[in-house]
């Protein structure tokens, strides 16, 4: 190997390393920005709610303060409670075209899973558990039309939407849902 070819190899390696480092830095920055935006949105909602409570409490006559403050606090809590799950779902890892016969450990960090078209809910093997709390907890295996195995890697779940065996309606279009959220 000549000195010139060694220099070319070293330059190529350095360029590849620099490109990889830049890509990693960009990905980290994007993740940090998304997290910061979510935190800022939640903080802004809470701060606006507190400011509204204080302003309303100062303006309103003493007898009505308690009622108005309670109403405003309830509104703020409802907004925050309903905002938080949306930000959680929008920032989770998504896997698409998942084959039900794959090992579920591959998508263990998933927050959202979309199955391949071969996937279906196997109603015949669905079961429900009638608990003492009055609810029926339901599960149905996500199976593959292509690979018929007894092993189940993915499950669809729900509450009060099935019979004790063989009937699962935990989605409006349970048979064609094709995707779900992991909580």
C-alpha positions in Angstrom: 0.0 0.0 0.0 1.4 3.4 -1.0 1.5 6.4 1.2 -1.1 8.1 -1.0 -3.6 5.3 -0.6 -3.1 5.2 3.2 -3.8 8.9 3.3 -7.0 8.4 1.2 -8.2 5.7 3.6 -7.5 7.8 6.7 -9.4 10.8 5.1 -12.4 8.6 4.2 -12.5 7.1 7.8 -12.3 10.6 9.3 -15.1 11.9 7.1 -17.3 8.9 7.9 -16.7 9.4 11.7 -17.4 13.1 11.4 -20.7 12.4 9.5 -21.8 9.8 12.1 -21.0 12.2 15.0 -23.0 15.0 13.3 -26.0 12.7 12.7 -25.9 11.6 16.4 -25.7 15.1 17.6 -28.6 16.2 15.4 -30.8 13.3 16.7 -29.9 14.2 20.3 -30.7 17.8 19.7 -34.1 17.0 18.1 -35.0 14.7 21.0 -34.1 17.4 23.6 -36.1 20.0 21.7 -39.2 17.8 21.6 -38.9 17.1 25.4 -38.4 20.8 26.1 -41.4 21.8 24.0 -43.6 19.3 25.8 -42.4 20.5 29.2 -42.9 24.2 28.2 -46.5 23.5 27.0 -47.4 21.8 30.3 -45.8 24.6 32.4 -47.5 27.3 30.3 -50.9 25.6 30.8 -50.4 25.4 34.5 -49.1 29.0 34.8 -52.0 30.4 32.8 -54.4 28.5 35.0 -52.9 29.8 38.2 -52.9 33.4 36.8 -56.5 33.1 35.8 -57.4 31.8 39.3 -55.6 34.8 40.9 -57.1 37.4 38.6 -60.6 36.0 39.1 -60.2 35.7 42.8 -59.1 39.4 43.1 -61.9 40.7 40.8 -64.9 38.7 42.3 -66.7 39.6 45.4 -65.8 37.6 48.5 -68.8 35.3 48.7 -68.4 34.1 45.1 -64.6 33.7 45.2 -64.7 30.1 46.5 -67.1 29.0 43.7 -65.1 30.7 41.0 -61.8 29.5 42.2 -63.0 25.9 42.4 -64.4 26.1 38.9 -61.2 27.6 37.5 -59.0 25.0 39.3 -61.2 22.2 37.9 -60.9 23.6 34.4 -57.1 23.9 34.7 -56.8 20.3 36.0 -59.0 19.0 33.2 -56.9 20.8 30.6 -53.6 19.4 32.1 -55.0 15.9 32.5 -56.3 15.8 28.9 -53.1 17.4 27.5 -50.6 15.1 29.2 -51.7 11.8 27.5 -51.7 13.5 24.1 -48.1 14.6 24.6 -47.1 11.2 25.9 -48.6 9.4 22.9 -47.1 11.8 20.4 -43.6 11.3 21.8 -43.5 7.5 22.0 -41.7 5.1 19.7 -43.8 3.9 16.8 -43.3 0.6 14.9 -45.1 -0.1 11.7 -45.9 -3.2 9.6 -45.2 -5.5 12.6 -45.8 -9.2 11.8 -47.7 -10.9 14.7 -45.4 -13.9 14.6 -42.3 -11.8 15.4 -40.9 -11.9 18.9 -42.6 -9.1 20.8 -39.3 -8.2 22.6 -38.3 -6.5 19.3 -40.9 -3.8 20.0 -40.7 -3.8 23.8 -40.2 0.0 23.9 -43.1 0.7 21.6 -45.8 3.2 22.5 -47.6 2.7 19.2 -47.7 -0.5 17.0 -49.2 -0.8 13.6 -49.5 -4.4 12.4 -49.0 -5.9 8.9 -52.1 -6.6 6.8 -51.8 -10.3 7.7 -52.7 -9.6 11.3 -56.1 -10.2 12.8 -57.7 -10.6 16.2 -58.3 -14.3 16.9 -61.8 -14.2 18.4 -61.9 -17.9 18.9 -59.1 -17.6 21.5 -60.3 -14.4 23.2 -61.2 -14.6 26.9 -62.7 -12.3 29.5 -62.1 -12.3 33.3 -65.1 -11.2 35.4 -63.4 -9.5 38.3 -64.9 -8.8 41.8 -64.9 -5.0 41.0 -67.7 -5.6 38.5 -65.6 -5.2 35.3 -64.7 -7.8 32.7 -61.1 -7.6 31.7 -60.7 -8.8 28.1 -57.8 -10.1 25.9 -57.6 -11.5 22.4 -54.4 -12.7 20.6 -53.2 -10.8 17.6 -52.6 -13.6 15.1 -51.2 -14.0 11.6 -53.1 -15.2 8.6 -49.8 -16.3 7.0 -48.0 -18.0 9.9 -50.4 -20.1 12.0 -48.6 -20.8 15.2 -50.0 -21.5 18.7 -47.5 -19.0 20.2 -49.0 -15.6 20.9 -46.6 -12.6 21.0 -49.1 -9.7 20.9 -52.5 -9.2 22.7 -55.3 -6.8 22.3 -56.8 -5.8 25.6 -59.9 -3.9 26.9 -62.4 -3.6 29.7 -66.1 -4.5 29.6 -66.1 -5.3 25.9 -66.1 -9.1 25.6 -67.7 -12.2 26.8 -66.0 -14.8 29.0 -64.9 -16.7 25.9 -64.9 -16.3 22.1 -66.3 -12.7 21.7 -64.1 -9.6 21.7 -65.4 -6.1 20.7 -62.9 -3.8 22.4 -62.7 -1.6 19.4 -65.4 -0.2 17.0 -63.7 -2.1 14.2 -61.8 -4.7 16.3 -61.2 -7.1 13.4 -59.7 -4.3 11.2 -58.0 -2.1 13.7 -54.5 -3.0 12.6 -52.8 -0.9 15.3 -52.8 0.0 18.9 -51.2 1.9 21.7 -49.0 0.4 24.4 -49.5 1.9 27.9 
